[in-house]
Short mmCIF file of C-alpha atoms in Angstrom, two decimals:
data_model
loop_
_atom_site.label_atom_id
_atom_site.label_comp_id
_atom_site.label_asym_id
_atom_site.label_seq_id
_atom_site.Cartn_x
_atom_site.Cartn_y
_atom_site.Cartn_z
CA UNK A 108 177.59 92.24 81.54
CA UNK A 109 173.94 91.31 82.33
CA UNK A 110 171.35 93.03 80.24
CA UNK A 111 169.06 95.37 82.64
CA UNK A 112 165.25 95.37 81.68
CA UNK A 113 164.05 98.91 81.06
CA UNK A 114 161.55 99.81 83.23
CA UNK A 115 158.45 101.65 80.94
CA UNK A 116 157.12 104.57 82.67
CA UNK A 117 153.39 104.88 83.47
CA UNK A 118 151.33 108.04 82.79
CA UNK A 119 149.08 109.60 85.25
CA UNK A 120 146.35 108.86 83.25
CA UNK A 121 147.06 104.56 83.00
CA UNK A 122 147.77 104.86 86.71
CA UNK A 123 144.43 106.23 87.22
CA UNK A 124 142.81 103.33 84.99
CA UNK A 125 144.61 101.32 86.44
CA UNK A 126 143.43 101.94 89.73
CA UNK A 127 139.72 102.24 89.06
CA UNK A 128 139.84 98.41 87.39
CA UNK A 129 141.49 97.26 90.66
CA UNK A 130 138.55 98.77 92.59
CA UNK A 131 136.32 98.11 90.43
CA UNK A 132 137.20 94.57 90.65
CA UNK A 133 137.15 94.73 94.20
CA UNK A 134 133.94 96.42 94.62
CA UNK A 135 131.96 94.07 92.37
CA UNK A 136 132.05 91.00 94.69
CA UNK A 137 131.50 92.99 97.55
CA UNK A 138 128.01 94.76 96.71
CA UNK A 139 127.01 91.49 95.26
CA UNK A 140 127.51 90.08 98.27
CA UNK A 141 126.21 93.03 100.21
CA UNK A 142 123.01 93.05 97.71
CA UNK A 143 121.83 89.16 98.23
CA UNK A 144 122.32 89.77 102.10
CA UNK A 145 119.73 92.81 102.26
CA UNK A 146 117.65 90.74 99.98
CA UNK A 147 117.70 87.50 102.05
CA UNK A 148 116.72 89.82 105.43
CA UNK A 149 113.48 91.27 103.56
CA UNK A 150 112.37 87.92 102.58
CA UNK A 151 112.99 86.86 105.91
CA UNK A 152 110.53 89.87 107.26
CA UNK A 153 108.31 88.74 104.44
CA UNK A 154 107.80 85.32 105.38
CA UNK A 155 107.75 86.08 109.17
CA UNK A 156 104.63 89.18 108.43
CA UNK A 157 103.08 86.33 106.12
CA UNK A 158 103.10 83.71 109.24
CA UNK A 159 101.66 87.15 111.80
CA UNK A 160 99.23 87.57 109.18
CA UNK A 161 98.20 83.58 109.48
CA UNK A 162 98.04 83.36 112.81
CA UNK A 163 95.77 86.74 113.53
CA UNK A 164 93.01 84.96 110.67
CA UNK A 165 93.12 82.13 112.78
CA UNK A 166 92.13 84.37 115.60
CA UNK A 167 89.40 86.00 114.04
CA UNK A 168 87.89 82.90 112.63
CA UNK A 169 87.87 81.92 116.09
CA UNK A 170 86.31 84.61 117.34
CA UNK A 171 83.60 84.97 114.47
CA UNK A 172 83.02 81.54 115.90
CA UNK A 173 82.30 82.45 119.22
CA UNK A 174 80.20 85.43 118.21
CA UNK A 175 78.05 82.82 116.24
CA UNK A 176 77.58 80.57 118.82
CA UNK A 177 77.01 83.03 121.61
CA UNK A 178 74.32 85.20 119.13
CA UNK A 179 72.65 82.06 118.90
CA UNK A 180 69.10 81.47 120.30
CA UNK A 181 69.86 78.91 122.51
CA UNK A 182 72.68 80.89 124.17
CA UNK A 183 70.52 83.68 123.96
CA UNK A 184 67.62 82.22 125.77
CA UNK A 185 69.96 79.96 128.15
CA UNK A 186 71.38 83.34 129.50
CA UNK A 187 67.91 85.18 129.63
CA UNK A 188 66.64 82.41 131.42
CA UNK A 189 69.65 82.30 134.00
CA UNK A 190 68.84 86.50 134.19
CA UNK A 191 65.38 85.65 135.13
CA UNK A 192 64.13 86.56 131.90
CA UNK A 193 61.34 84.63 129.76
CA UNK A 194 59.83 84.59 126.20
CA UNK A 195 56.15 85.70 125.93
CA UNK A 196 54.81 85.28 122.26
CA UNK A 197 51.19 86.60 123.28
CA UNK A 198 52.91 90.46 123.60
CA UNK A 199 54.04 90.23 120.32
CA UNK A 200 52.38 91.73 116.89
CA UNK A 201 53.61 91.01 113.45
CA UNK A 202 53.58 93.52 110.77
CA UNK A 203 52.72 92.55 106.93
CA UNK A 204 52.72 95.27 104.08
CA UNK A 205 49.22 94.41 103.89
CA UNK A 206 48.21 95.35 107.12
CA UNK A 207 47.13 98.91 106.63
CA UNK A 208 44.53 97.41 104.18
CA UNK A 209 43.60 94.49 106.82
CA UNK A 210 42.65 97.40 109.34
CA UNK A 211 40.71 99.76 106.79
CA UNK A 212 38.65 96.63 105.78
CA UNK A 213 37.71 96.06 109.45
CA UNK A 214 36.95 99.67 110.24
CA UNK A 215 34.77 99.39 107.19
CA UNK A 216 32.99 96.73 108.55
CA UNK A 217 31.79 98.35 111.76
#
């Protein structure tokens, strides 16, 4: 006669614990896996906004640049003179703080 193995019976509570360290198991690997992939795409979109930002200072030095050199006075007078504009320093009065005094000393005078 050959010896049968008994068979133990499980409860419904070690089937249940059972089950939950299977998924458990299971699920571990998977949101790891799930949790270095959303991780990798941000610092993807991190580095690509980084290079977006690099490139738009590049523009704006550029620009600030070009608004230097075409504020400057020998643009400026290049394109007045090609307006048929010119510079006359004889129109012109400068202003001191001390010129109310200048002017009260003359009227004193006369």
């Amino acid at each position: 006669m050959k010896a049968r193995k008994k068979r133990l019976k499980m409860s419904k509570f070690e089937r249940l614990l059972y089950v939950f360290t299977f998924a458990l198991i299971v699920a571990t690997p998977i949101s790891i896996i799930f949790s270095q992939a959303t991780l990798s795409k941000i610092n993807y979109d991190v580095e690509k906004t980084k290079k977006k930002i690099l490139v738009q200072q590049k523009k704006n030095e550029s620009l600030e640049m070009k608004l230097d050199e075409l504020a400057s006075l020998d643009k400026i007078q290049e394109v007045a003179k090609a307006q048929g504009l010119g510079y006359n320093g004889d129109r012109h009065k400068t202003v001191t703080e001390g010129a109310d005094k200048d002017e009260e000393e003359q009227e004193e005078q006369k």
